[in-house]
CSV table of C-alpha atoms and ligand atoms in Angstrom, one decimal:
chain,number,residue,atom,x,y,z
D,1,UNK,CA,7.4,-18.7,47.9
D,2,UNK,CA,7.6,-16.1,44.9
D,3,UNK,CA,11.3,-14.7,44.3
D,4,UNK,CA,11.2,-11.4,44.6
D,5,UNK,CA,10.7,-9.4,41.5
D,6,UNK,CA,12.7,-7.0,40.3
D,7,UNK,CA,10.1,-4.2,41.1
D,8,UNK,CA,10.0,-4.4,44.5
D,9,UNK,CA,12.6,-3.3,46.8
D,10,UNK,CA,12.8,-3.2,50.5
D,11,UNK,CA,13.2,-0.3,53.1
D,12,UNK,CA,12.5,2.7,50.4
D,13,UNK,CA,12.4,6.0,51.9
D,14,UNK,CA,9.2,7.7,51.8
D,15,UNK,CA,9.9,11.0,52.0
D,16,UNK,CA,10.8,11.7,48.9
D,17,UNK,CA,7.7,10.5,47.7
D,18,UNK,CA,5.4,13.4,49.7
D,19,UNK,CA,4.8,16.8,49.4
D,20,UNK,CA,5.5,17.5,52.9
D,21,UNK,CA,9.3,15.9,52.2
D,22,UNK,CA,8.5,14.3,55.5
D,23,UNK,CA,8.4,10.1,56.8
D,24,UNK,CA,10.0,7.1,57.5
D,25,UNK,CA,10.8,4.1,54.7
D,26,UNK,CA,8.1,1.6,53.3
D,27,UNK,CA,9.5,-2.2,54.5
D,28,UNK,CA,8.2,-2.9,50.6
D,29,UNK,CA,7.9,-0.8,48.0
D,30,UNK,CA,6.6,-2.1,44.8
D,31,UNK,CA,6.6,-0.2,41.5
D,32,UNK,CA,4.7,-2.3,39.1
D,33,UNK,CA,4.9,-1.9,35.7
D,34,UNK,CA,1.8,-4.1,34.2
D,35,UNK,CA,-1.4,-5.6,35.6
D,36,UNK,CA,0.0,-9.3,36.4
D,37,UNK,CA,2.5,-7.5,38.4
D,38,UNK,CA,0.2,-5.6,40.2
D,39,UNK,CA,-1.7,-8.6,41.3
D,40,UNK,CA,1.5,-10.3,42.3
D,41,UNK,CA,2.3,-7.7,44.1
D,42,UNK,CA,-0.9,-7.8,45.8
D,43,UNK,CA,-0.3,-12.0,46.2
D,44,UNK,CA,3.4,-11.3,48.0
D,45,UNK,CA,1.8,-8.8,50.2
D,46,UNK,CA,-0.8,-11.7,51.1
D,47,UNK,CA,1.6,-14.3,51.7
D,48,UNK,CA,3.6,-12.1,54.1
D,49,UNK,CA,0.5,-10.9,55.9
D,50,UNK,CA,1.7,-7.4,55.2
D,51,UNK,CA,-0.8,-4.0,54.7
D,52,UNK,CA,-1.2,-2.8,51.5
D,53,UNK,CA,-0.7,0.6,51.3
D,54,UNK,CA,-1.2,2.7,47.5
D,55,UNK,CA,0.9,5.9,47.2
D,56,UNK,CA,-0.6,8.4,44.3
D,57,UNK,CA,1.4,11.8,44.2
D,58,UNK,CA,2.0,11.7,47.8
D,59,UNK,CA,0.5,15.4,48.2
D,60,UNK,CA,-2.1,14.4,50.7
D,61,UNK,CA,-0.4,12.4,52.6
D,62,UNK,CA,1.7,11.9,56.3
D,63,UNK,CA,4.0,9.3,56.7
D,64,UNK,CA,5.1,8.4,60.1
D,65,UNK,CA,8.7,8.9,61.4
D,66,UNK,CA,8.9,5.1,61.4
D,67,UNK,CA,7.5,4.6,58.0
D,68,UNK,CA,5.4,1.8,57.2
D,69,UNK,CA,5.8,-2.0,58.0
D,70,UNK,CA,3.8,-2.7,54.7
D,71,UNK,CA,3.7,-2.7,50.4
D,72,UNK,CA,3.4,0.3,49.5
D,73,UNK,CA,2.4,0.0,46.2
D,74,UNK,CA,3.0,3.3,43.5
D,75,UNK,CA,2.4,2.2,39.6
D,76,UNK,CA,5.0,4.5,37.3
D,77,UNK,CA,3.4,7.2,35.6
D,78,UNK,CA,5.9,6.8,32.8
D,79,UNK,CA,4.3,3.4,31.5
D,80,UNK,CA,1.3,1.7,30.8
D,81,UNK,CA,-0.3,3.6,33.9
D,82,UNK,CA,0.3,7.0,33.2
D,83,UNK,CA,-1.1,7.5,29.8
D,84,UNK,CA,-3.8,10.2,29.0
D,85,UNK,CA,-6.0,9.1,25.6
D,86,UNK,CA,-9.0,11.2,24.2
D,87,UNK,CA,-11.4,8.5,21.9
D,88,UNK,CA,-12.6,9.7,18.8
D,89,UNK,CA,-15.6,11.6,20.3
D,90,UNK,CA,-12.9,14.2,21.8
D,91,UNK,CA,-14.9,14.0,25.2
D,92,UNK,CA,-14.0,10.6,26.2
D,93,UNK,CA,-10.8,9.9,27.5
D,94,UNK,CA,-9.1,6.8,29.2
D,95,UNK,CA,-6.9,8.1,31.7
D,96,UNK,CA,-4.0,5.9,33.9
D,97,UNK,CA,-4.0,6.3,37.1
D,98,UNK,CA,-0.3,7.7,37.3
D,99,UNK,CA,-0.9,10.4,35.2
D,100,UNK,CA,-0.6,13.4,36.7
D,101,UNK,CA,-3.2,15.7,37.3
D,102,UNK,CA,-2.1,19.0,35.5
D,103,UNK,CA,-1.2,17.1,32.6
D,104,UNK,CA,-4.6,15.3,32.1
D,105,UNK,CA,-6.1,19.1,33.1
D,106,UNK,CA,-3.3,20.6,30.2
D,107,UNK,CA,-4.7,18.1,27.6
D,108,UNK,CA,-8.0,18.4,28.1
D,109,UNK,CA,-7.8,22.3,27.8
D,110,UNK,CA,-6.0,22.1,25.0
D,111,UNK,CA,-8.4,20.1,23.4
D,112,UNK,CA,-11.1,22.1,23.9
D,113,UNK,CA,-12.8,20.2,26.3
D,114,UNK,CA,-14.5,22.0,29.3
D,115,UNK,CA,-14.8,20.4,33.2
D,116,UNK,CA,-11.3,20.1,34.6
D,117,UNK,CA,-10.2,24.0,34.7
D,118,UNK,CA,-11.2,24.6,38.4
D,119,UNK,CA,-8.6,21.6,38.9
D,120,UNK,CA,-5.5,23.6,37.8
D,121,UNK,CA,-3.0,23.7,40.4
D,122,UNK,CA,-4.3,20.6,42.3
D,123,UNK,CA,-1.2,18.6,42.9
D,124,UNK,CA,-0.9,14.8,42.5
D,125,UNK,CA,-1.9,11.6,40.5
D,126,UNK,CA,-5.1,11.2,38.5
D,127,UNK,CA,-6.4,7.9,40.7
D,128,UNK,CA,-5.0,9.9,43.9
D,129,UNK,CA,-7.3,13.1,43.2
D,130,UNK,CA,-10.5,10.5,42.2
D,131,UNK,CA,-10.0,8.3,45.1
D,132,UNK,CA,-10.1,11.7,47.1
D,133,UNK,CA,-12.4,13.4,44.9
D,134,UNK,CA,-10.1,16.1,44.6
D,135,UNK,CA,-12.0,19.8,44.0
D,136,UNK,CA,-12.0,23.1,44.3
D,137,UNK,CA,-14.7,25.7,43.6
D,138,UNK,CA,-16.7,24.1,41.0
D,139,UNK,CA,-17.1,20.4,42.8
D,140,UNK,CA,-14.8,17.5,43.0
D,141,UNK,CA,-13.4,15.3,39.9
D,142,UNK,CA,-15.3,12.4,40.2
D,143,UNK,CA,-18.9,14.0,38.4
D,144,UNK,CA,-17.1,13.2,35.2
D,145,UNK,CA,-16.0,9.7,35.5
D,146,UNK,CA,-17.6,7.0,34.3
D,147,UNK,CA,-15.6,3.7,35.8
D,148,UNK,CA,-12.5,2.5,36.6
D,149,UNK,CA,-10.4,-0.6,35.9
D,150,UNK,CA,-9.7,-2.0,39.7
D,151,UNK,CA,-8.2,-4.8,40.6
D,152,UNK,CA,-9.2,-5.8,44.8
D,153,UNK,CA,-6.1,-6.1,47.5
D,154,UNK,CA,-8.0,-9.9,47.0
D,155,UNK,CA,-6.3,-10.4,44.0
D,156,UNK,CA,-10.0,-10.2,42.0
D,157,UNK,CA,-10.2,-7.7,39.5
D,158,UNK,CA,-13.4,-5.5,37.9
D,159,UNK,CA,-14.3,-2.7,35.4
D,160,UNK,CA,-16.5,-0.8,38.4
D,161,UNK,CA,-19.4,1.6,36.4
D,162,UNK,CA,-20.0,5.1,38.4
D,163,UNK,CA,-22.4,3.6,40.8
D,164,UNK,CA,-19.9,1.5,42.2
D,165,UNK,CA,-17.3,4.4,42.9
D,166,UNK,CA,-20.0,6.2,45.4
D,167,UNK,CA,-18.3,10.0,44.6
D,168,UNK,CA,-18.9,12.7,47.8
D,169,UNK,CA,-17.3,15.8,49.5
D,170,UNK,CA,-13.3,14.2,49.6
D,171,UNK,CA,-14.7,10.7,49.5
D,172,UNK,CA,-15.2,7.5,46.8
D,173,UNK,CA,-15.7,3.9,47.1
D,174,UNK,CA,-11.9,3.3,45.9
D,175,UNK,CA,-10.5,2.0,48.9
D,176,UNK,CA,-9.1,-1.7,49.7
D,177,UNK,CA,-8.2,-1.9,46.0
D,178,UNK,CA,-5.9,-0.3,43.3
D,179,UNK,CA,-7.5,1.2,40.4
D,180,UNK,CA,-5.2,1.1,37.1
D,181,UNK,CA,-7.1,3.2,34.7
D,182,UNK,CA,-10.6,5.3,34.6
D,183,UNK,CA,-13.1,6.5,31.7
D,184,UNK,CA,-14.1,10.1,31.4
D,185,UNK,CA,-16.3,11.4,29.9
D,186,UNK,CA,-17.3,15.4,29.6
D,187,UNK,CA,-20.4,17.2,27.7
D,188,UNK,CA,-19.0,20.5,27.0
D,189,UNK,CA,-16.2,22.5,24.5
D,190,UNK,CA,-15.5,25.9,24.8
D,191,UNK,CA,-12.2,27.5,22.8
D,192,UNK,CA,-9.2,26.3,24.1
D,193,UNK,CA,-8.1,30.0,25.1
D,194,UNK,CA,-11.0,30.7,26.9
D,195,UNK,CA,-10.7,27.3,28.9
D,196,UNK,CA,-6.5,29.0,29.7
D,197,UNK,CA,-7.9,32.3,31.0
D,198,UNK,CA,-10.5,29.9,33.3
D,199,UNK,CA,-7.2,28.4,34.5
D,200,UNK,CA,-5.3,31.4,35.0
D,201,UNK,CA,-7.6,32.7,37.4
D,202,UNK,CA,-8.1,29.6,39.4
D,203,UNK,CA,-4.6,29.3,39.8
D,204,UNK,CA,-4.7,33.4,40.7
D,205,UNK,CA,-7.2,32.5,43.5
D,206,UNK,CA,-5.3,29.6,44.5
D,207,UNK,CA,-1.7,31.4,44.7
D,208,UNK,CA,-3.6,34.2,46.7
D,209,UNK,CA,-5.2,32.2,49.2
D,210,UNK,CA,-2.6,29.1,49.8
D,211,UNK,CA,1.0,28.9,51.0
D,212,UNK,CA,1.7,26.9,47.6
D,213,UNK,CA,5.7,27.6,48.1
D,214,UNK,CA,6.4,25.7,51.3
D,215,UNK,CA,6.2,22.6,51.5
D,216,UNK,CA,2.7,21.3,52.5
D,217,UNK,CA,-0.1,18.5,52.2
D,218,UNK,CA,-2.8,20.7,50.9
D,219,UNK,CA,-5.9,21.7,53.5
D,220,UNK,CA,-5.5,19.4,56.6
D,221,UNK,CA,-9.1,19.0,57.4
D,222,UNK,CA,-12.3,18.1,55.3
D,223,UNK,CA,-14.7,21.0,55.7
D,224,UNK,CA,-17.8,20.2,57.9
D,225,UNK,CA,-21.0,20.7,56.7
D,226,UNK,CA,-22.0,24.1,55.7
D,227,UNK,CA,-18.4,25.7,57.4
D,228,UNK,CA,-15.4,26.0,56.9
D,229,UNK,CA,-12.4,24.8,58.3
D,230,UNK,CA,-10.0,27.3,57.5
D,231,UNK,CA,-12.1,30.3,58.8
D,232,UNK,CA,-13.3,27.9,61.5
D,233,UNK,CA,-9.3,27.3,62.6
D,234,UNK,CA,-8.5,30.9,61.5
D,235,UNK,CA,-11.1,32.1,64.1
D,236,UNK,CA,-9.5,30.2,66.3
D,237,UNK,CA,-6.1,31.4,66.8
D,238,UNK,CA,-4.2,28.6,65.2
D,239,UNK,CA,-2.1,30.7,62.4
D,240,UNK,CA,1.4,30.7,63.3
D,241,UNK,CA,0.9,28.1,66.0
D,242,UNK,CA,3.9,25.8,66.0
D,243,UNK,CA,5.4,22.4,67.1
D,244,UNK,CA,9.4,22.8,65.9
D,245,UNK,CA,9.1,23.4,61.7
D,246,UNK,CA,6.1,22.7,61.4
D,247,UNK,CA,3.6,25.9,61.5
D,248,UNK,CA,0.4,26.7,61.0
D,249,UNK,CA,0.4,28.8,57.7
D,250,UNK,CA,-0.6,32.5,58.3
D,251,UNK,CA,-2.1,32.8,54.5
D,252,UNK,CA,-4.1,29.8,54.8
D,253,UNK,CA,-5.1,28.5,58.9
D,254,UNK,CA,-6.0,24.8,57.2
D,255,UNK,CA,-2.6,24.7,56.1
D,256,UNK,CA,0.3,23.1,58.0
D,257,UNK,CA,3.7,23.7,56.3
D,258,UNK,CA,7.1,22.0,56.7
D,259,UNK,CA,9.7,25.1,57.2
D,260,UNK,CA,12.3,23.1,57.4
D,261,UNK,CA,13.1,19.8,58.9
D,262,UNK,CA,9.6,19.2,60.5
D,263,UNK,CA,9.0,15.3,61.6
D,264,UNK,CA,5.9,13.4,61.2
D,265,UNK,CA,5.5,13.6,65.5
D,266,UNK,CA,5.7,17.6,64.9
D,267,UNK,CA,3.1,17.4,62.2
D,268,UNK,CA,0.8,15.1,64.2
D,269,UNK,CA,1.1,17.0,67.7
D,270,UNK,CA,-0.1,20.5,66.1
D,271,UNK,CA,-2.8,18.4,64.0
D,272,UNK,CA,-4.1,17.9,67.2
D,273,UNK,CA,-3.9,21.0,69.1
D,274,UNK,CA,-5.6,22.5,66.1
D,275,UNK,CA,-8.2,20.6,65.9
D,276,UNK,CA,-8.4,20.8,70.1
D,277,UNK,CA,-8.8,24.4,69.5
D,278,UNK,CA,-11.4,24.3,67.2
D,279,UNK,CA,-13.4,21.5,69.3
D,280,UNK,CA,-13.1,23.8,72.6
D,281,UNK,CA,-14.7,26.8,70.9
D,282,UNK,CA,-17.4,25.5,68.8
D,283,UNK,CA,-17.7,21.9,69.8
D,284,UNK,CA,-17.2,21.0,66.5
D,285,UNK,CA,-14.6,18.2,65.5
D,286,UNK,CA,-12.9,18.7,62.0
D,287,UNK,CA,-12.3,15.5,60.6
D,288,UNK,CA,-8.8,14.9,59.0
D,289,UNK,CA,-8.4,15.5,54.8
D,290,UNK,CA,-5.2,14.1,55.2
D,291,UNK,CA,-4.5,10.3,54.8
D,292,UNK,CA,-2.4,9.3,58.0
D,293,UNK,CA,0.2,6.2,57.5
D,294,UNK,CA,2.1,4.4,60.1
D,295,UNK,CA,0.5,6.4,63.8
D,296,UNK,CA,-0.9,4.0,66.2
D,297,UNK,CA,-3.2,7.0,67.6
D,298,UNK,CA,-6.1,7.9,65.5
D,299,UNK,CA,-6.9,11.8,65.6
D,300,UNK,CA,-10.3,10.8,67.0
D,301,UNK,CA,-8.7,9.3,70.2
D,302,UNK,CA,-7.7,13.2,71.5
D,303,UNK,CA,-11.0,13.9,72.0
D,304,UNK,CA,-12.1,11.1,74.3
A,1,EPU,N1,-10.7,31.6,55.5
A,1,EPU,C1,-10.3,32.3,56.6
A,1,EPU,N2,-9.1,32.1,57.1
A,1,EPU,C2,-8.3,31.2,56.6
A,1,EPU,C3,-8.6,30.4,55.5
A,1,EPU,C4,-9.9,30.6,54.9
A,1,EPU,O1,-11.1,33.2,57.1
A,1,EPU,O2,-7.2,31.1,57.2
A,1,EPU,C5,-12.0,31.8,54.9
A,1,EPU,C6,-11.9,32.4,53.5
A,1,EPU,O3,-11.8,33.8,53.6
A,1,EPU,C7,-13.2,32.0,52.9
A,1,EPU,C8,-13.5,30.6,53.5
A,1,EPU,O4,-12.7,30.6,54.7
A,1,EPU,O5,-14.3,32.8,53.2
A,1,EPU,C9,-13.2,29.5,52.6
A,1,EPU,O6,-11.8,29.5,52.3
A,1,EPU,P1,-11.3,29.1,50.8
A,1,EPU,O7,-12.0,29.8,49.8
A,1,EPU,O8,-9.8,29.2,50.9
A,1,EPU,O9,-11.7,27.6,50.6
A,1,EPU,P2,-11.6,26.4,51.6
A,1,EPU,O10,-12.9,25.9,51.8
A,1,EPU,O11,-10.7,26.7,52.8
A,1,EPU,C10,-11.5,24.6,49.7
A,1,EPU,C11,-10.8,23.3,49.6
A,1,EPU,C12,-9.4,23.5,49.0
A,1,EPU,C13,-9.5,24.2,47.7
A,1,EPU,C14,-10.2,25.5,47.9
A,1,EPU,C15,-10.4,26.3,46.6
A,1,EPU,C16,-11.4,21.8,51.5
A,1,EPU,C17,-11.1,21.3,52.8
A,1,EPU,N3,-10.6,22.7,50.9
A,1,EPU,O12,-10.8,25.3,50.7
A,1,EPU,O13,-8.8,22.2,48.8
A,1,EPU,O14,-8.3,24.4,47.1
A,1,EPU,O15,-11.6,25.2,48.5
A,1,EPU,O16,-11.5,26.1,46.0
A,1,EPU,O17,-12.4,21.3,50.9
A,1,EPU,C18,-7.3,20.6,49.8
A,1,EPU,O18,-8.3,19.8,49.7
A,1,EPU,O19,-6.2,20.2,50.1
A,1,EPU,C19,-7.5,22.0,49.4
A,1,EPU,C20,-6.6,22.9,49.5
């Protein structure tokens, strides 16, 4: 058996690590530095027969009350992982993983570079918005990468080209591995002030339509095809519903936000009535946005 390196450390409070400020501790969490301890991690987490679990920015996720009897594994965005390069061209870049989002959307701005300004405000990591293919108005993040460095929970490690990362609405191949570091590349430049004002009136949009104060793990439901989820929960009655602190938010009826000491269990119960409501009315059953850690009951269960 391995000793235990220095980055991992047992029974780490989750919490912290969301948006929501809500969930139990990780049995392992591992903070790897480099790309041999990143597959060690994923050896350890082998050897003890243990789920794998990879924490970006934690802004679209909820953590169960009891945590999780896993790794969670979260690479520092102050290394190796969270550095944003531009190659020569000025319209490639080489991004880690850890970076966060606003600063990779900052620096391209800055540089000129037009794609990512429909992006500003998005919370979270750079690998956490391409594994989700994080969007807004303008279509999700992943039309403008061109591969990613992964290494597999296996242990076996690949450069995957576009094709393999299968981009659609909140979706991407990434899953059942941890990607380190992805290529971009974009077509366009535009002056770097005009590229600001672009962001300033996403972020207008955004601040006038979302609860972006409270605490919160973004829309809670994918849209379905061709609808909405937000009107379709508006519609249905569920702003302001409530299970103890955590509440339906009445800007925004996809939103559930944390008004105080919410737990995971209050989170999870009005989840469900929402989406019960939604079912009973139109028949139609949103599917969760939200990655869920550490229930036993899959959302699709309440509908049996
Ligand atoms: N609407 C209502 N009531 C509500 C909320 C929305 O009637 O309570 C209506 C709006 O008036 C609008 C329509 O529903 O006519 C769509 O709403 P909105 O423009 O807010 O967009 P959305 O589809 O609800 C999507 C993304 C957001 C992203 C926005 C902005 C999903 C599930 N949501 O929201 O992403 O910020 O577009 O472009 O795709 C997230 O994924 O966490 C998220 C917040």
């Amino acid at each position: 058996m391995m000793a235990l390196p220095g980055y991992i450390r047992e029974n780490v409070a989750l919490a912290p690590f969301t948006s929501f400020g809500i969930g139990g501790p990780a049995r392992w969490l591992a903070e790897p530095a480099t790309r041999d301890d990143v597959r060690d991690a994923f050896a350890l987490a082998r050897e003890w027969g243990v789920r794998i679990y990879i924490l970006g920015g934690g802004s679209n996720l909820l953590v169960a009350d009891d945590g999780v009897d896993g790794m969670v594994v979260r690479l520092a965005a102050s290394g190796l992982f969270g550095r944003v390069e531009a190659r020569e061209d000025g319209l490639s870049w080489s991004i880690g993983s850890a970076a966060p989002l606003a600063a990779f959307v900052r620096e391209t701005v800055g540089a000129g570079v037009r794609g990512l300004e429909s992006l500003a405000g998005i919370p979270g990591t750079v690998g956490g918005a391409v594994t989700m293919n994080s969007g807004a108005a303008g279509g999700g993040i992943g039309r403008f990468v061109t591969g990613a460095d992964i290494v597999r929970f296996d242990g076996t490690a690949e450069f995957l080209g576009r094709d393999g990362l299968a981009f659609d609405y909140r979706t991407s191949a990434i899953s059942e591995m941890l990607a380190l570091r992805f290529d971009f590349a974009f077509t366009d430049r535009d002056d770097p002030f005009v590229l600001r004002d672009s962001v300033r009136r996403h972020r207008e949009r955004k601040r006038a339509s979302q609860p972006l104060t409270i605490p919160s793990a973004g829309c809670v439901f994918k849209n379905p095809p061709g609808d909405s989820a937000g009107s379709l929960l508006d519609e249905a009655g569920c702003k302001g519903m409530r299970e103890n602190d955590a509440v339906v938010s009445r800007v925004h009826a996809n939103f559930v936000v944390n008004q105080a000491n919410a737990t995971a269990m209050d989170v999870f119960r009005l989840v469900v009535r929402m989406r019960e409501l939604v079912w009973r009315r139109t028949g139609i059953v949103l599917e969760p946005e939200i990655r869920l850690w550490g229930f036993t009951d899959d959302l699709r269960e309440f509908h049996a």
